[in-house]
Short mmCIF file of C-alpha atoms in Angstrom, two decimals:
data_model
loop_
_atom_site.label_atom_id
_atom_site.label_comp_id
_atom_site.label_asym_id
_atom_site.label_seq_id
_atom_site.Cartn_x
_atom_site.Cartn_y
_atom_site.Cartn_z
CA UNK F 1 12.44 -14.03 2.93
CA UNK F 2 10.13 -11.21 3.90
CA UNK F 3 6.80 -11.59 5.38
CA UNK F 4 4.15 -8.80 4.96
CA UNK F 5 0.89 -8.59 6.98
CA UNK F 6 -1.79 -5.90 6.24
CA UNK F 7 -4.25 -4.87 8.68
CA UNK F 8 -6.72 -1.85 9.08
CA UNK F 9 -9.28 -2.68 6.49
CA UNK F 10 -12.99 -2.62 7.05
CA UNK F 11 -16.33 -1.05 6.02
CA UNK F 12 -16.52 2.75 5.89
CA UNK F 13 -18.98 5.18 4.58
CA UNK F 14 -18.24 7.30 1.53
CA UNK F 15 -16.33 10.50 2.69
CA UNK F 16 -14.82 8.48 5.68
CA UNK F 17 -11.15 7.58 6.39
CA UNK F 18 -9.20 4.38 7.22
CA UNK F 19 -5.61 3.95 7.85
CA UNK F 20 -4.02 0.63 6.69
CA UNK F 21 -0.82 -0.84 8.18
CA UNK F 22 1.64 -3.22 6.63
CA UNK F 23 4.14 -4.92 9.21
CA UNK F 24 7.12 -6.70 7.83
CA UNK F 25 9.24 -9.42 9.23
CA UNK F 26 12.23 -11.60 8.27
CA UNK F 27 14.12 -9.01 6.53
CA UNK F 28 15.69 -5.47 6.90
CA UNK F 29 12.78 -3.26 6.41
CA UNK F 30 14.87 -0.21 5.52
CA UNK F 31 16.28 -1.98 2.70
CA UNK F 32 13.03 -2.19 0.76
CA UNK F 33 11.10 0.14 -1.30
CA UNK F 34 7.42 -0.35 -0.22
CA UNK F 35 4.22 -0.09 -2.14
CA UNK F 36 0.52 -0.34 -1.85
CA UNK F 37 -1.73 -1.99 -4.48
CA UNK F 38 -5.32 -2.77 -4.79
CA UNK F 39 -7.62 -5.02 -6.68
CA UNK F 40 -11.14 -4.23 -7.04
CA UNK F 41 -13.90 -6.88 -7.92
CA UNK F 42 -13.68 -7.94 -11.52
CA UNK F 43 -10.57 -5.78 -12.16
CA UNK F 44 -6.81 -6.17 -12.39
CA UNK F 45 -4.61 -5.24 -9.57
CA UNK F 46 -3.40 -1.71 -9.76
CA UNK F 47 -0.85 0.44 -8.23
CA UNK F 48 -1.92 2.94 -5.44
CA UNK F 49 1.37 4.38 -3.99
CA UNK F 50 4.98 3.83 -3.23
CA UNK F 51 7.63 4.95 -0.79
CA UNK F 52 11.44 5.05 -0.86
CA UNK F 53 13.75 3.44 1.64
CA UNK F 54 13.96 6.35 3.89
CA UNK F 55 10.34 7.61 3.32
CA UNK F 56 11.54 10.91 1.72
CA UNK F 57 10.10 10.08 -1.69
CA UNK F 58 6.63 9.08 -2.47
CA UNK F 59 4.73 8.58 -5.68
CA UNK F 60 1.03 8.19 -5.98
CA UNK F 61 -1.51 7.00 -8.61
CA UNK F 62 -3.64 9.94 -10.11
CA UNK F 63 -6.82 8.35 -8.71
CA UNK F 64 -5.54 8.68 -5.09
CA UNK F 65 -3.39 11.70 -5.08
CA UNK F 66 -4.37 14.24 -2.64
CA UNK F 67 -6.72 11.84 -0.67
CA UNK F 68 -4.27 9.13 0.23
CA UNK F 69 -0.73 9.41 2.14
CA UNK F 70 1.75 6.62 2.24
CA UNK F 71 4.16 6.63 5.22
CA UNK F 72 6.77 4.20 6.91
CA UNK F 73 8.24 3.92 10.30
CA UNK F 74 11.51 1.90 9.77
CA UNK F 75 11.99 1.59 13.60
CA UNK F 76 8.74 -0.39 13.76
CA UNK F 77 9.07 -2.14 10.36
CA UNK F 78 5.81 -0.68 9.42
CA UNK F 79 4.12 0.90 6.45
CA UNK F 80 0.98 2.84 6.46
CA UNK F 81 -1.58 4.15 4.04
CA UNK F 82 -3.91 6.79 5.28
CA UNK F 83 -6.88 7.06 3.10
CA UNK F 84 -9.30 10.09 3.32
CA UNK F 85 -12.27 11.15 1.19
CA UNK F 86 -13.02 7.48 0.49
CA UNK F 87 -15.56 6.73 -2.27
CA UNK F 88 -17.02 3.56 -3.74
CA UNK F 89 -14.32 3.26 -6.39
CA UNK F 90 -11.87 2.70 -3.64
CA UNK F 91 -13.39 -0.60 -2.63
CA UNK F 92 -10.94 -3.30 -3.14
CA UNK F 93 -8.44 -5.74 -1.49
CA UNK F 94 -5.42 -3.66 -0.65
CA UNK F 95 -1.98 -5.52 -0.81
CA UNK F 96 1.41 -4.15 0.43
CA UNK F 97 4.50 -5.16 -1.24
CA UNK F 98 8.38 -4.77 -0.98
CA UNK F 99 10.94 -4.33 -3.57
CA UNK F 100 14.65 -4.64 -3.19
CA UNK F 101 15.42 -2.05 -5.86
CA UNK F 102 14.26 1.26 -7.28
CA UNK F 103 10.64 0.70 -8.03
CA UNK F 104 7.66 2.61 -9.16
CA UNK F 105 4.22 1.48 -10.21
CA UNK F 106 5.30 -1.78 -11.98
CA UNK F 107 4.14 -4.75 -9.98
CA UNK F 108 6.86 -7.12 -11.44
CA UNK F 109 9.36 -4.97 -9.58
CA UNK F 110 7.98 -6.13 -6.12
CA UNK F 111 9.14 -9.55 -4.88
CA UNK F 112 7.42 -9.85 -1.73
CA UNK F 113 3.49 -9.42 -1.13
CA UNK F 114 1.20 -9.56 1.67
CA UNK F 115 -2.19 -11.34 1.66
CA UNK F 116 -4.22 -8.34 1.47
CA UNK F 117 -6.83 -6.54 3.49
CA UNK F 118 -10.48 -5.73 2.40
CA UNK F 119 -11.59 -2.07 2.21
CA UNK F 120 -15.39 -1.49 1.47
CA UNK F 121 -16.73 1.87 1.12
CA UNK F 122 -20.44 2.13 1.18
CA UNK F 123 -22.34 5.04 -0.69
#
């Protein structure tokens, strides 16, 4: 059983930056493909980005490509999401998730989920 805990959310002005972290415990972190998802008020949860086991392969939603960067440090059991050039449409609860297999943007492929961290972008 893997436990995931997100942190780093908060209130930021449009154009600003935040870095989210996701710390994993209870499993072998390097065995999991990791992903970030988000859910805005009144909307379904959507895919943001995912990173392969070793970190060499990343994949982003078109809405964040070029502004967000996903990374991981397997020695620290931690995944990151650097978010730059934030805008109001990025306001959401951000979740990290872990998958045991080859995974992309499909939420059903991710078995373990964190509780989420709120990101609010003010205009």
